[in-house]
Amino acid sequence: MKKKSLLFVILSVITVLLIVSLCSLTTCKRADENQNPSSESNKIYASGTTMLETPYGSLDFFKTQSETSDIRQYLMYIPKNTSANMPLIVYLHGGSGKGDDPNLITSADDLPKYLSEGTLGEVKAYVLIPQLPTNIKGWKNAEKSLITLIDYIVSSYDISDVSLTGHSMGGTGTWAIAADYPERFSKIAPLSGSAYGLTDEIDKFINIPVWAFVGSADTIIPPESSKNLVEEITKAGGNAKITIFDGADHFSVPNLAFSDNDINLIGWLIKK
């Protein structure tokens, strides 16, 4: 009789443990599903880790898991105080940011550095900063992967609209990608970018507000290419303008554009 009682107790304990384990697994699975609604996306985009924090937000680092994507990692600026329908700024870095070290992006005197240091104050927008590998020539060569990434970010966050900007190679990419995907962006702001070869595609820019920035003393990418394209867009009835910083060289443009409160480039990019 005692043996039967002991056996009953043991079986009861095992049954309870099995039920608790099953419930725990189910709960975890449901929690994961709620946090990551797209299992297909999880195969492509890994969880992020906080790389830098400021009083205004964090710069998080993500790696992509897709072997076919030309973009394998990116930074995401997430404001400390988020709200519904916040805009997204997509920022394309210059040639010195290529590689697999995200510090290459934040070390340049450019928007990612300003976000990481908190020098711009409160930026009321998400900022996506993809990193281009060294084996990819320029942003146009990775534009399909970039659009896929943007679509993923837009579906993952509560995003109202998307603007595009970038400096140097990123400024050139801003011009080129906006010409290929004009319906994707609410505004574009190419900085020190080349716009050569786009005069036959003026119609692509008619419905996109454009604000280009160049330095008059830029000897790397002549400012005339952006100046000429802006003039052609304006003649065709588009909403385009250009700011030429007198005496500024190629690398001075980002600081002049983003730090000037009168210009307020961030505010222009996110204004609805």
Coordinates of C-alpha atoms in Angstrom, one line a residue:
M1 CA 0.0 0.0 0.0
K2 CA 2.8 2.4 0.9
K3 CA 4.5 1.5 -2.4
K4 CA 1.4 2.4 -4.4
S5 CA 1.0 5.7 -2.5
L6 CA 4.6 6.6 -3.2
L7 CA 4.3 5.7 -6.9
F8 CA 1.1 7.8 -7.1
V9 CA 3.0 10.8 -5.6
I10 CA 5.9 10.4 -8.0
L11 CA 3.6 10.2 -11.0
S12 CA 1.6 13.2 -9.8
V13 CA 4.8 15.3 -9.4
I14 CA 6.0 14.2 -12.9
T15 CA 2.7 15.1 -14.4
V16 CA 2.7 18.6 -12.8
L17 CA 6.3 19.2 -14.0
L18 CA 5.3 18.2 -17.5
I19 CA 2.3 20.6 -17.5
V20 CA 4.4 23.5 -16.2
S21 CA 7.1 22.9 -18.8
L22 CA 4.5 22.7 -21.6
C23 CA 2.9 25.9 -20.4
S24 CA 6.2 27.7 -20.2
L25 CA 7.1 26.7 -23.8
T26 CA 3.8 27.9 -25.1
T27 CA 4.1 31.2 -23.2
C28 CA 7.6 31.8 -24.6
K29 CA 6.5 30.9 -28.1
R30 CA 3.5 33.3 -27.9
A31 CA 5.7 36.1 -26.4
D32 CA 8.2 35.6 -29.3
E33 CA 5.4 35.7 -31.8
N34 CA 4.1 38.9 -30.4
Q35 CA 7.5 40.6 -30.4
N36 CA 8.5 39.3 -33.8
P37 CA 5.3 38.9 -35.8
S38 CA 7.1 37.9 -39.0
S39 CA 9.0 34.6 -38.7
E40 CA 10.2 35.1 -42.2
S41 CA 11.8 38.4 -41.3
N42 CA 13.5 36.8 -38.3
K43 CA 15.4 34.6 -40.7
I44 CA 16.8 37.8 -42.3
Y45 CA 17.2 40.3 -39.5
A46 CA 18.8 39.5 -36.2
S47 CA 18.2 41.1 -32.8
G48 CA 20.0 44.4 -32.3
T49 CA 22.4 45.4 -29.5
T50 CA 22.7 49.0 -28.2
M51 CA 26.0 50.4 -29.3
L52 CA 25.7 54.0 -28.0
E53 CA 23.3 55.9 -25.8
T54 CA 22.6 59.6 -25.4
P55 CA 20.0 61.5 -23.3
Y56 CA 18.0 61.7 -26.5
G57 CA 18.1 58.1 -27.8
S58 CA 20.1 55.1 -28.7
L59 CA 22.1 53.9 -31.7
D60 CA 21.5 50.2 -32.1
F61 CA 23.5 47.8 -34.2
F62 CA 21.9 45.0 -36.3
K63 CA 23.3 42.3 -38.5
T64 CA 21.3 40.8 -41.3
Q65 CA 21.3 37.1 -41.9
S66 CA 20.5 36.9 -45.6
E67 CA 23.4 35.6 -47.7
T68 CA 21.9 37.2 -50.8
S69 CA 21.6 40.8 -49.4
D70 CA 24.2 43.4 -50.4
I71 CA 23.7 45.0 -47.0
R72 CA 24.8 42.8 -44.1
Q73 CA 24.5 45.2 -41.2
Y74 CA 23.0 48.6 -40.2
L75 CA 22.7 51.1 -37.4
M76 CA 19.3 52.3 -36.2
Y77 CA 18.8 55.5 -34.2
I78 CA 15.8 55.1 -31.9
P79 CA 14.6 58.3 -30.1
K80 CA 14.1 58.0 -26.3
N81 CA 10.6 59.4 -26.6
T82 CA 8.9 57.7 -29.5
S83 CA 5.3 58.4 -30.6
A84 CA 2.9 57.1 -33.1
N85 CA 3.5 57.7 -36.8
M86 CA 7.1 58.9 -36.4
P87 CA 9.0 59.6 -39.6
L88 CA 12.1 57.7 -40.8
I89 CA 15.2 59.3 -42.1
V90 CA 17.4 56.9 -44.2
Y91 CA 21.0 58.1 -44.2
L92 CA 23.6 56.8 -46.7
H93 CA 27.3 57.1 -45.6
G94 CA 30.2 58.1 -47.7
G95 CA 33.1 56.0 -49.0
S96 CA 35.0 56.0 -45.7
G97 CA 32.1 54.1 -44.0
K98 CA 32.4 51.0 -46.1
G99 CA 33.3 47.8 -44.3
D100 CA 32.1 45.6 -41.4
D101 CA 33.0 48.0 -38.5
P102 CA 30.1 50.3 -37.6
N103 CA 32.6 52.6 -35.9
L104 CA 33.7 53.6 -39.4
I105 CA 30.3 55.3 -39.8
T106 CA 30.2 57.1 -36.5
S107 CA 33.8 58.4 -36.6
A108 CA 33.2 60.5 -39.7
D109 CA 32.2 64.2 -39.2
D110 CA 28.6 63.4 -40.3
L111 CA 25.1 62.8 -39.2
P112 CA 25.7 59.3 -37.5
K113 CA 28.4 60.9 -35.3
Y114 CA 26.1 63.8 -34.3
L115 CA 23.4 61.3 -33.4
S116 CA 25.9 59.2 -31.3
E117 CA 27.1 62.3 -29.5
G118 CA 23.7 63.8 -29.0
T119 CA 24.9 67.1 -30.4
L120 CA 21.6 67.6 -32.4
G121 CA 19.5 67.4 -29.3
E122 CA 16.1 65.6 -29.6
V123 CA 15.6 64.2 -33.1
K124 CA 12.0 63.2 -33.4
A125 CA 12.5 60.5 -36.0
Y126 CA 13.9 57.1 -36.5
V127 CA 17.2 57.1 -38.5
L128 CA 18.2 54.1 -40.5
I129 CA 22.0 54.0 -41.3
P130 CA 22.9 50.9 -43.4
Q131 CA 26.6 50.0 -43.9
L132 CA 27.9 49.1 -47.3
P133 CA 30.4 46.3 -47.6
T134 CA 33.8 47.0 -49.2
N135 CA 33.1 44.8 -52.2
I136 CA 30.1 46.9 -53.3
K137 CA 31.0 49.9 -55.4
G138 CA 28.3 52.3 -54.5
W139 CA 24.7 52.6 -53.2
K140 CA 23.1 52.2 -56.6
N141 CA 24.7 48.7 -56.8
A142 CA 22.9 47.8 -53.5
E143 CA 19.6 49.6 -54.1
K144 CA 17.4 46.5 -54.2
S145 CA 18.8 45.3 -50.8
L146 CA 18.4 48.9 -49.5
I147 CA 14.7 49.0 -50.5
T148 CA 14.1 45.6 -48.9
L149 CA 15.6 46.8 -45.7
I150 CA 13.6 50.0 -45.7
D151 CA 10.4 48.1 -46.3
Y152 CA 11.3 45.8 -43.3
I153 CA 11.9 48.8 -41.0
V154 CA 8.7 50.6 -42.1
S155 CA 6.7 47.4 -41.4
S156 CA 8.5 46.9 -38.0
Y157 CA 8.0 50.4 -36.6
D158 CA 5.1 52.8 -36.6
I159 CA 6.4 54.9 -39.5
S160 CA 4.5 57.7 -41.3
D161 CA 6.9 58.6 -44.1
V162 CA 10.5 58.1 -45.3
S163 CA 13.1 60.7 -46.4
L164 CA 16.5 60.0 -47.9
T165 CA 19.8 61.8 -47.4
G166 CA 23.5 61.1 -47.5
H167 CA 26.9 62.6 -48.0
S168 CA 29.5 62.1 -50.8
M169 CA 29.1 58.5 -52.1
G170 CA 25.8 58.7 -50.0
G171 CA 24.8 61.9 -51.7
T172 CA 25.4 60.4 -55.1
G173 CA 23.3 57.3 -54.0
T174 CA 20.6 59.6 -52.8
W175 CA 20.2 61.2 -56.2
A176 CA 20.4 57.8 -58.0
I177 CA 18.1 55.8 -55.8
A178 CA 15.5 58.6 -55.7
A179 CA 15.5 58.5 -59.5
D180 CA 14.8 54.8 -59.5
Y181 CA 12.3 54.7 -56.6
P182 CA 10.7 58.2 -56.6
E183 CA 7.5 57.0 -55.0
R184 CA 9.3 55.7 -51.9
F185 CA 10.5 59.0 -50.5
S186 CA 8.7 62.1 -49.2
K187 CA 11.9 64.3 -49.5
I188 CA 15.6 63.9 -50.4
A189 CA 18.6 65.9 -49.4
P190 CA 21.8 64.9 -51.2
L191 CA 25.0 66.3 -49.7
S192 CA 28.1 66.7 -51.9
G193 CA 26.8 64.1 -54.3
S194 CA 27.2 63.6 -58.0
A195 CA 24.1 64.1 -60.1
Y196 CA 25.7 63.5 -63.5
G197 CA 23.7 61.4 -65.9
L198 CA 20.3 62.2 -64.4
T199 CA 19.3 65.1 -66.6
D200 CA 17.3 62.7 -68.7
E201 CA 15.3 61.7 -65.6
I202 CA 14.0 65.1 -64.5
D203 CA 10.4 63.8 -64.4
K204 CA 11.4 61.4 -61.6
F205 CA 12.1 64.3 -59.3
I206 CA 9.0 66.4 -60.1
N207 CA 7.0 65.2 -57.2
I208 CA 9.8 64.9 -54.6
P209 CA 10.9 68.0 -52.6
V210 CA 14.7 68.3 -53.1
W211 CA 17.2 70.2 -51.1
A212 CA 20.8 69.7 -52.2
F213 CA 23.9 70.9 -50.3
V214 CA 27.4 71.5 -51.8
G215 CA 30.6 73.4 -51.1
S216 CA 31.8 75.9 -53.6
A217 CA 35.4 74.7 -53.1
D218 CA 34.7 71.0 -53.5
T219 CA 37.4 69.4 -55.6
I220 CA 36.3 65.8 -55.2
I221 CA 32.8 66.1 -56.6
P222 CA 32.2 69.3 -58.6
P223 CA 29.2 71.1 -57.2
E224 CA 28.0 72.0 -60.7
S225 CA 26.4 68.6 -61.2
S226 CA 23.9 69.1 -58.3
K227 CA 23.5 72.8 -59.2
N228 CA 22.6 72.0 -62.8
L229 CA 20.2 69.2 -61.9
V230 CA 18.4 71.4 -59.4
E231 CA 18.0 74.1 -62.0
E232 CA 16.5 71.6 -64.5
I233 CA 14.1 70.2 -61.9
T234 CA 12.9 73.8 -61.1
K235 CA 12.5 74.6 -64.7
A236 CA 10.3 71.5 -65.2
G237 CA 8.0 72.6 -62.3
G238 CA 9.5 70.6 -59.5
N239 CA 10.2 71.7 -55.9
A240 CA 14.0 71.8 -55.7
K241 CA 16.6 74.1 -54.2
I242 CA 20.3 74.1 -53.5
T243 CA 22.5 75.6 -50.7
I244 CA 26.0 76.4 -51.8
F245 CA 28.4 76.9 -48.9
D246 CA 30.9 79.5 -50.0
G247 CA 34.5 78.4 -49.6
A248 CA 33.5 75.0 -48.1
D249 CA 35.3 71.9 -49.2
H250 CA 33.8 68.4 -49.8
F251 CA 34.0 67.2 -46.1
S252 CA 32.8 70.5 -44.5
V253 CA 29.3 70.2 -45.9
P254 CA 27.6 67.8 -43.4
N255 CA 28.5 69.9 -40.4
L256 CA 27.4 73.1 -42.1
A257 CA 24.1 71.5 -43.2
F258 CA 23.1 69.7 -40.0
S259 CA 24.4 72.1 -37.3
D260 CA 22.9 75.3 -38.7
N261 CA 19.7 76.1 -36.8
D262 CA 18.5 78.4 -39.5
I263 CA 18.8 75.6 -42.1
N264 CA 17.3 73.1 -39.7
L265 CA 17.8 70.2 -42.2
I266 CA 16.5 67.5 -39.8
G267 CA 13.3 69.5 -39.3
W268 CA 12.9 69.9 -43.0
L269 CA 13.4 66.2 -43.6
I270 CA 10.7 65.2 -41.1
K271 CA 8.2 67.9 -41.7
K272 CA 4.9 66.6 -43.0

